[in-house]
Amino acid sequence: MIAAALLVAVALSVIVAWAADDNAKVIENLRAGRTFKIRIQAASVLARLDDRRVVPELGRAATQDRNAGVRVYVLRLLGKGVGRQEDDGAAREAIRRALSDRKADVRAQAQRSLAELERRIASDRAAARPRGGPIAVALRGLGDKSGRASAATKAALRSAILRHLGGTRGVRISEGVVDYAIDASIARLVTAGVGTELELTCAVELVVSRPPRGIVLVASGEATVIESRTARPARRAAMETDAINHAVASAHENLARFFANAQ
């Protein structure tokens, strides 16, 4: 097991006074420093520089340095957030690659660093939204796991979700930069005859993610609509729409609670 305290002590044991125009030397020491101590020192210095090469070079070290201790230390830096804000995506990808490292200690640190980075990104996004401002939500994908939904059924699903979102306090629908994105799907769509009645059951799933963090909630809802077998064709055709509306309403109860707590 790698001693984290020892690694930090090594990184801070020497005060390095490279000037800004010597960034290339810092990078060279990170890439090819003779000892792991030199490479850790270089990583520590590089993380504090305002240079577009910071995250790419640390990302390379996190997955390619020959010493597991260096990889762990660099992952810790990436998790804390280094470089420029627009480099967060590249830092995330570097950490994710380290999740398959051959060393268990490195994989464990990658998991911790990824969680820490995502928390920081989420916090930055929340802070950027005006205090008391509405949560921006987008409806992205529409899927059909049942394999039975028609285009009209999917359109009804979309319409029902947007209607409920539009009526949710503190939420605004957006197609630009958003706080949350929703991917919806029809999980089940089954019609069955029971005696003199016809039953149509619809189940929906609403997957909420926080870009670029990932999934934060899965809300599901189900509804069954019953009609007489002798109902007119137009009424029977409307059963799917009714079932979807009720299923979405059921799932949206969880969404509404979630967004209320997120404000």
XYZ file of C-alpha atoms in Angstrom:
263
model
C 0.000 0.000 0.000
C 1.375 3.381 -0.997
C 1.753 5.794 1.884
C -0.050 8.979 0.845
C 1.606 11.043 3.567
C 5.047 10.039 2.329
C 4.216 11.104 -1.216
C 3.011 14.498 -0.077
C 6.116 14.933 2.042
C 8.318 14.132 -0.931
C 6.467 16.631 -3.120
C 6.838 19.415 -0.606
C 10.322 18.636 0.688
C 12.122 20.754 -1.880
C 11.219 24.274 -2.923
C 11.546 24.447 -6.684
C 12.130 27.890 -8.177
C 11.616 27.374 -11.882
C 10.529 30.548 -13.620
C 7.494 30.735 -15.885
C 9.639 30.595 -19.011
C 11.122 27.328 -17.764
C 7.833 25.439 -18.007
C 9.373 23.185 -20.622
C 12.002 22.102 -18.113
C 9.298 21.255 -15.581
C 7.542 19.126 -18.185
C 10.792 17.402 -19.102
C 11.423 16.565 -15.459
C 7.931 15.121 -15.164
C 8.445 13.018 -18.265
C 11.995 11.829 -17.746
C 13.142 12.734 -14.256
C 15.755 10.242 -13.091
C 13.989 9.425 -9.824
C 10.348 9.255 -8.812
C 11.009 12.088 -6.331
C 12.028 14.432 -9.145
C 8.934 13.531 -11.146
C 6.636 14.118 -8.158
C 8.257 17.491 -7.531
C 7.784 18.406 -11.188
C 4.107 17.384 -11.054
C 3.573 19.533 -7.978
C 5.098 22.581 -9.700
C 3.332 21.992 -13.003
C -0.062 21.805 -11.288
C 0.363 25.410 -10.131
C 1.247 26.822 -13.553
C -1.082 28.623 -15.961
C -0.143 26.640 -19.039
C -2.281 24.817 -21.581
C 0.028 21.802 -21.243
C -0.694 21.236 -17.547
C -3.586 18.781 -17.805
C -2.322 16.877 -20.887
C 1.062 16.324 -19.243
C -0.376 15.355 -15.877
C -2.851 13.083 -17.664
C 0.014 11.346 -19.428
C 1.887 10.874 -16.143
C -1.248 9.553 -14.427
C -1.410 6.632 -16.829
C 2.112 6.176 -18.178
C 4.633 6.954 -15.448
C 6.555 3.793 -14.541
C 6.195 4.400 -10.802
C 2.820 3.701 -9.193
C 3.490 6.294 -6.512
C 3.865 9.005 -9.123
C 0.654 7.914 -10.804
C -1.203 8.063 -7.484
C 0.151 11.518 -6.677
C -0.702 12.921 -10.102
C -4.215 11.504 -9.905
C -4.632 13.267 -6.594
C -3.667 16.555 -8.261
C -6.086 15.999 -11.133
C -8.901 15.297 -8.710
C -8.392 18.607 -6.951
C -8.787 20.468 -10.221
C -5.756 21.869 -12.001
C -5.112 23.830 -15.146
C -7.878 25.885 -16.705
C -11.592 25.328 -16.201
C -12.023 24.288 -19.817
C -9.562 21.449 -19.140
C -11.907 19.692 -16.687
C -13.108 17.319 -19.400
C -9.562 16.254 -20.274
C -8.769 15.734 -16.592
C -11.830 13.548 -16.230
C -10.839 11.378 -19.181
C -7.307 10.931 -17.838
C -8.637 9.833 -14.467
C -11.071 7.422 -16.108
C -8.238 5.791 -18.041
C -6.458 5.189 -14.742
C -9.463 3.195 -13.488
C -8.017 0.239 -15.404
C -4.468 0.618 -14.065
C -2.683 -2.654 -13.235
C -2.110 -1.504 -9.640
C -4.978 -1.620 -7.147
C -3.697 1.459 -5.293
C -3.776 3.492 -8.484
C -7.265 2.299 -9.384
C -8.512 3.186 -5.908
C -7.033 6.675 -6.134
C -8.567 7.121 -9.582
C -11.993 6.397 -8.118
C -11.482 8.899 -5.315
C -10.101 11.537 -7.670
C -12.944 11.136 -10.133
C -15.512 11.570 -7.365
C -13.680 14.625 -6.031
C -13.416 16.223 -9.461
C -17.100 15.662 -10.188
C -18.076 17.209 -6.849
C -15.960 20.259 -7.605
C -17.401 20.632 -11.102
C -20.939 20.334 -9.750
C -20.161 22.914 -7.074
C -18.719 25.309 -9.652
C -21.824 24.952 -11.805
C -24.128 25.573 -8.863
C -22.140 28.643 -7.861
C -22.284 29.983 -11.406
C -26.085 29.912 -11.430
C -27.574 33.160 -10.039
C -28.753 32.675 -6.476
C -32.399 31.775 -6.517
C -32.361 31.379 -10.295
C -34.248 28.551 -11.986
C -32.625 25.211 -12.718
C -31.987 24.759 -16.454
C -33.162 21.358 -17.686
C -33.085 19.817 -21.155
C -34.922 16.812 -22.538
C -32.351 14.992 -24.629
C -32.905 11.410 -25.805
C -36.138 9.472 -26.293
C -35.882 5.697 -26.347
C -38.091 2.641 -26.619
C -36.961 -0.435 -24.692
C -40.287 -2.136 -25.359
C -39.748 -2.189 -29.111
C -43.446 -1.490 -29.586
C -43.791 2.280 -29.442
C -44.885 4.145 -32.541
C -43.690 7.599 -33.530
C -46.949 8.997 -32.151
C -46.348 7.249 -28.831
C -42.842 8.730 -28.550
C -44.236 12.140 -29.416
C -46.775 11.735 -26.632
C -43.966 10.835 -24.230
C -42.010 13.946 -25.163
C -45.058 16.173 -24.886
C -45.986 14.800 -21.448
C -42.479 15.277 -20.037
C -42.162 18.843 -21.333
C -45.600 19.709 -20.001
C -44.722 18.519 -16.505
C -41.290 20.167 -16.556
C -42.825 23.423 -17.735
C -45.169 23.389 -14.758
C -42.463 22.644 -12.181
C -41.593 25.538 -9.919
C -37.963 26.652 -10.125
C -37.297 24.787 -13.384
C -36.882 26.175 -16.871
C -36.556 24.171 -20.066
C -33.411 24.984 -22.029
C -31.585 23.731 -25.095
C -28.309 25.487 -24.281
C -26.038 25.011 -21.278
C -28.054 23.182 -18.650
C -27.789 22.061 -15.039
C -29.506 18.747 -15.724
C -30.395 16.640 -18.759
C -33.132 14.024 -19.021
C -33.100 10.939 -21.221
C -36.488 9.266 -21.352
C -37.534 5.831 -22.524
C -40.585 3.637 -22.704
C -39.562 0.655 -20.606
C -42.684 -1.440 -21.148
C -45.744 -1.261 -23.361
C -48.095 -4.246 -23.027
C -51.664 -4.834 -24.155
C -53.694 -7.716 -22.745
C -57.294 -8.849 -22.875
C -58.923 -9.621 -19.539
C -62.460 -10.894 -19.854
C -64.536 -8.231 -21.528
C -61.869 -5.591 -20.952
C -58.696 -4.495 -22.675
C -55.745 -3.433 -20.506
C -52.792 -1.391 -21.722
C -49.837 -0.954 -19.362
C -47.062 1.545 -19.955
C -43.886 2.002 -17.882
C -41.468 4.881 -18.422
C -37.981 5.694 -17.160
C -36.590 9.204 -16.807
C -32.810 9.223 -16.373
C -31.494 12.494 -14.962
C -27.830 13.370 -15.416
C -25.790 16.397 -14.450
C -23.399 17.201 -17.292
C -20.616 16.295 -17.187
C -21.007 14.419 -13.911
C -23.240 11.573 -15.054
C -26.448 9.969 -13.818
C -27.833 11.317 -10.546
C -31.400 9.958 -10.578
C -33.572 7.389 -12.326
C -37.296 8.071 -11.917
C -39.794 5.493 -13.102
C -43.548 5.465 -13.414
C -46.164 2.995 -14.577
C -49.851 3.218 -15.430
C -52.559 0.915 -16.723
C -55.545 2.058 -18.770
C -58.610 -0.158 -19.081
C -61.225 -0.005 -21.809
C -64.030 -2.238 -22.962
C -63.168 -4.576 -25.794
C -66.091 -3.023 -27.636
C -64.691 0.514 -27.347
C -64.511 2.509 -30.532
C -61.221 2.284 -32.486
C -60.422 5.952 -31.864
C -60.743 5.439 -28.109
C -58.606 2.332 -28.191
C -55.931 4.242 -30.113
C -55.916 6.906 -27.410
C -55.179 4.364 -24.686
C -51.400 4.587 -25.219
C -51.442 8.356 -24.868
C -53.487 8.134 -21.677
C -51.179 5.485 -20.226
C -48.073 7.504 -21.064
C -49.509 10.666 -19.522
C -50.290 8.876 -16.266
C -46.928 7.058 -16.200
C -45.001 10.290 -16.749
C -47.051 12.014 -14.029
C -46.083 9.230 -11.625
C -42.378 9.450 -12.508
C -42.423 13.236 -12.367
C -43.354 13.196 -8.682
C -39.802 12.017 -7.947
C -38.343 14.549 -10.370
C -40.224 17.419 -8.763
C -38.938 16.451 -5.306
C -35.398 16.142 -6.641
C -35.417 19.563 -8.322
C -36.972 21.172 -5.238
C -34.060 19.901 -3.129
C -31.513 20.943 -5.760
C -32.483 24.612 -5.671
